Amino acid sequence: MGLCVRDIIRTVDYLNTRKDIDSNRIGITGLCLGGMLTYFAAALDERLKVVIPVCSNSTYESMAKEMASYHTHCLFTYV
C-alpha cells in the first residue's frame, strides 16, 4: 500500500513540473484498491484538492460472504 501511495505522490510531483497543469486543481479518484489509495494519498499530500474514492473498503465479514459466493475482490480493501 505504501509503495502505491508513494507512486501517486511522485505523480503529483511530476504534474507540478508541467506548465500545462494547474497545480491548484489536481484531483484523484479510484475504484476498489484505487479507492483505498485515494484516502491514504489525500491524507499524506495536501496538493490533492479533490478526492473521490469509489467502492473502497469493506469488512472481513463481507469478504467471507462474497468469497463464499465465488466472487473475487481485491483483498487490500478489507479492513
PDB file of C-alpha atoms in Angstrom:
ATOM      1  CA  MET A   1       0.000   0.000   0.000  1.00  0.00           C
ATOM      2  CA  GLY A   2       2.780   2.397   0.916  1.00  0.00           C
ATOM      3  CA  LEU A   3       4.596   1.892  -2.377  1.00  0.00           C
ATOM      4  CA  CYS A   4       1.412   2.591  -4.338  1.00  0.00           C
ATOM      5  CA  VAL A   5       0.758   5.784  -2.358  1.00  0.00           C
ATOM      6  CA  ARG A   6       4.344   6.841  -2.947  1.00  0.00           C
ATOM      7  CA  ASP A   7       3.784   6.385  -6.683  1.00  0.00           C
ATOM      8  CA  ILE A   8       0.741   8.660  -6.505  1.00  0.00           C
ATOM      9  CA  ILE A   9       2.696  11.322  -4.626  1.00  0.00           C
ATOM     10  CA  ARG A  10       5.502  11.103  -7.183  1.00  0.00           C
ATOM     11  CA  THR A  11       2.917  11.504  -9.955  1.00  0.00           C
ATOM     12  CA  VAL A  12       1.701  14.696  -8.295  1.00  0.00           C
ATOM     13  CA  ASP A  13       5.342  15.828  -8.144  1.00  0.00           C
ATOM     14  CA  TYR A  14       5.613  15.248 -11.895  1.00  0.00           C
ATOM     15  CA  LEU A  15       2.315  17.008 -12.661  1.00  0.00           C
ATOM     16  CA  ASN A  16       3.556  20.049 -10.767  1.00  0.00           C
ATOM     17  CA  THR A  17       6.555  20.312 -13.107  1.00  0.00           C
ATOM     18  CA  ARG A  18       4.317  20.683 -16.171  1.00  0.00           C
ATOM     19  CA  LYS A  19       3.352  24.137 -17.400  1.00  0.00           C
ATOM     20  CA  ASP A  20       0.058  22.844 -18.833  1.00  0.00           C
ATOM     21  CA  ILE A  21      -1.200  21.672 -15.410  1.00  0.00           C
ATOM     22  CA  ASP A  22      -2.917  23.921 -12.880  1.00  0.00           C
ATOM     23  CA  SER A  23      -1.357  22.695  -9.643  1.00  0.00           C
ATOM     24  CA  ASN A  24      -4.292  24.089  -7.654  1.00  0.00           C
ATOM     25  CA  ARG A  25      -6.718  21.759  -9.430  1.00  0.00           C
ATOM     26  CA  ILE A  26      -5.173  18.294  -9.103  1.00  0.00           C
ATOM     27  CA  GLY A  27      -7.598  15.583  -8.041  1.00  0.00           C
ATOM     28  CA  ILE A  28      -7.687  11.818  -7.755  1.00  0.00           C
ATOM     29  CA  THR A  29     -10.260   9.072  -7.997  1.00  0.00           C
ATOM     30  CA  GLY A  30     -10.008   5.318  -7.661  1.00  0.00           C
ATOM     31  CA  LEU A  31     -12.045   2.138  -7.601  1.00  0.00           C
ATOM     32  CA  CYS A  32     -11.522  -0.783  -5.194  1.00  0.00           C
ATOM     33  CA  LEU A  33      -7.836  -0.702  -4.223  1.00  0.00           C
ATOM     34  CA  GLY A  34      -7.606   2.615  -6.056  1.00  0.00           C
ATOM     35  CA  GLY A  35     -10.384   3.964  -3.856  1.00  0.00           C
ATOM     36  CA  MET A  36      -8.481   2.981  -0.750  1.00  0.00           C
ATOM     37  CA  LEU A  37      -5.314   4.540  -2.140  1.00  0.00           C
ATOM     38  CA  THR A  38      -7.109   7.851  -2.601  1.00  0.00           C
ATOM     39  CA  TYR A  39      -7.755   8.014   1.162  1.00  0.00           C
ATOM     40  CA  PHE A  40      -4.127   7.490   2.048  1.00  0.00           C
ATOM     41  CA  ALA A  41      -2.723   9.700  -0.710  1.00  0.00           C
ATOM     42  CA  ALA A  42      -5.012  12.577   0.266  1.00  0.00           C
ATOM     43  CA  ALA A  43      -4.057  12.190   3.927  1.00  0.00           C
ATOM     44  CA  LEU A  44      -0.374  12.463   3.042  1.00  0.00           C
ATOM     45  CA  ASP A  45      -0.432  15.012   0.206  1.00  0.00           C
ATOM     46  CA  GLU A  46      -2.445  18.201   0.605  1.00  0.00           C
ATOM     47  CA  ARG A  47      -1.777  19.108  -3.041  1.00  0.00           C
ATOM     48  CA  LEU A  48      -4.632  16.753  -3.956  1.00  0.00           C
ATOM     49  CA  LYS A  49      -7.555  19.167  -3.935  1.00  0.00           C
ATOM     50  CA  VAL A  50     -10.389  16.785  -4.894  1.00  0.00           C
ATOM     51  CA  VAL A  51     -10.518  13.163  -3.751  1.00  0.00           C
ATOM     52  CA  ILE A  52     -13.219  10.786  -4.990  1.00  0.00           C
ATOM     53  CA  PRO A  53     -12.857   7.224  -3.694  1.00  0.00           C
ATOM     54  CA  VAL A  54     -15.294   4.822  -5.328  1.00  0.00           C
ATOM     55  CA  CYS A  55     -16.154   1.478  -3.760  1.00  0.00           C
ATOM     56  CA  SER A  56     -13.195   1.238  -1.433  1.00  0.00           C
ATOM     57  CA  ASN A  57     -13.058  -0.516   1.937  1.00  0.00           C
ATOM     58  CA  SER A  58     -15.226  -3.210   3.430  1.00  0.00           C
ATOM     59  CA  THR A  59     -15.161  -5.724   6.315  1.00  0.00           C
ATOM     60  CA  TYR A  60     -13.843  -9.249   6.743  1.00  0.00           C
ATOM     61  CA  GLU A  61     -17.402 -10.458   7.280  1.00  0.00           C
ATOM     62  CA  SER A  62     -18.415  -9.007   3.918  1.00  0.00           C
ATOM     63  CA  MET A  63     -15.349 -10.573   2.268  1.00  0.00           C
ATOM     64  CA  ALA A  64     -16.190 -14.015   3.667  1.00  0.00           C
ATOM     65  CA  LYS A  65     -19.758 -13.817   2.368  1.00  0.00           C
ATOM     66  CA  GLU A  66     -18.644 -12.647  -1.061  1.00  0.00           C
ATOM     67  CA  MET A  67     -15.861 -15.214  -1.342  1.00  0.00           C
ATOM     68  CA  ALA A  68     -18.344 -17.936  -0.387  1.00  0.00           C
ATOM     69  CA  SER A  69     -20.390 -16.854  -3.399  1.00  0.00           C
ATOM     70  CA  TYR A  70     -17.300 -17.311  -5.643  1.00  0.00           C
ATOM     71  CA  HIS A  71     -16.867 -13.618  -6.223  1.00  0.00           C
ATOM     72  CA  THR A  72     -13.342 -12.332  -6.326  1.00  0.00           C
ATOM     73  CA  HIS A  73     -12.355  -8.997  -4.905  1.00  0.00           C
ATOM     74  CA  CYS A  74      -9.267  -7.032  -4.143  1.00  0.00           C
ATOM     75  CA  LEU A  75      -8.130  -8.248  -0.719  1.00  0.00           C
ATOM     76  CA  PHE A  76      -6.295  -4.980   0.027  1.00  0.00           C
ATOM     77  CA  THR A  77      -9.614  -3.234   0.588  1.00  0.00           C
ATOM     78  CA  TYR A  78     -10.790  -5.320   3.538  1.00  0.00           C
ATOM     79  CA  VAL A  79     -10.050  -3.851   6.948  1.00  0.00           C
TER      80      VAL A  79
END
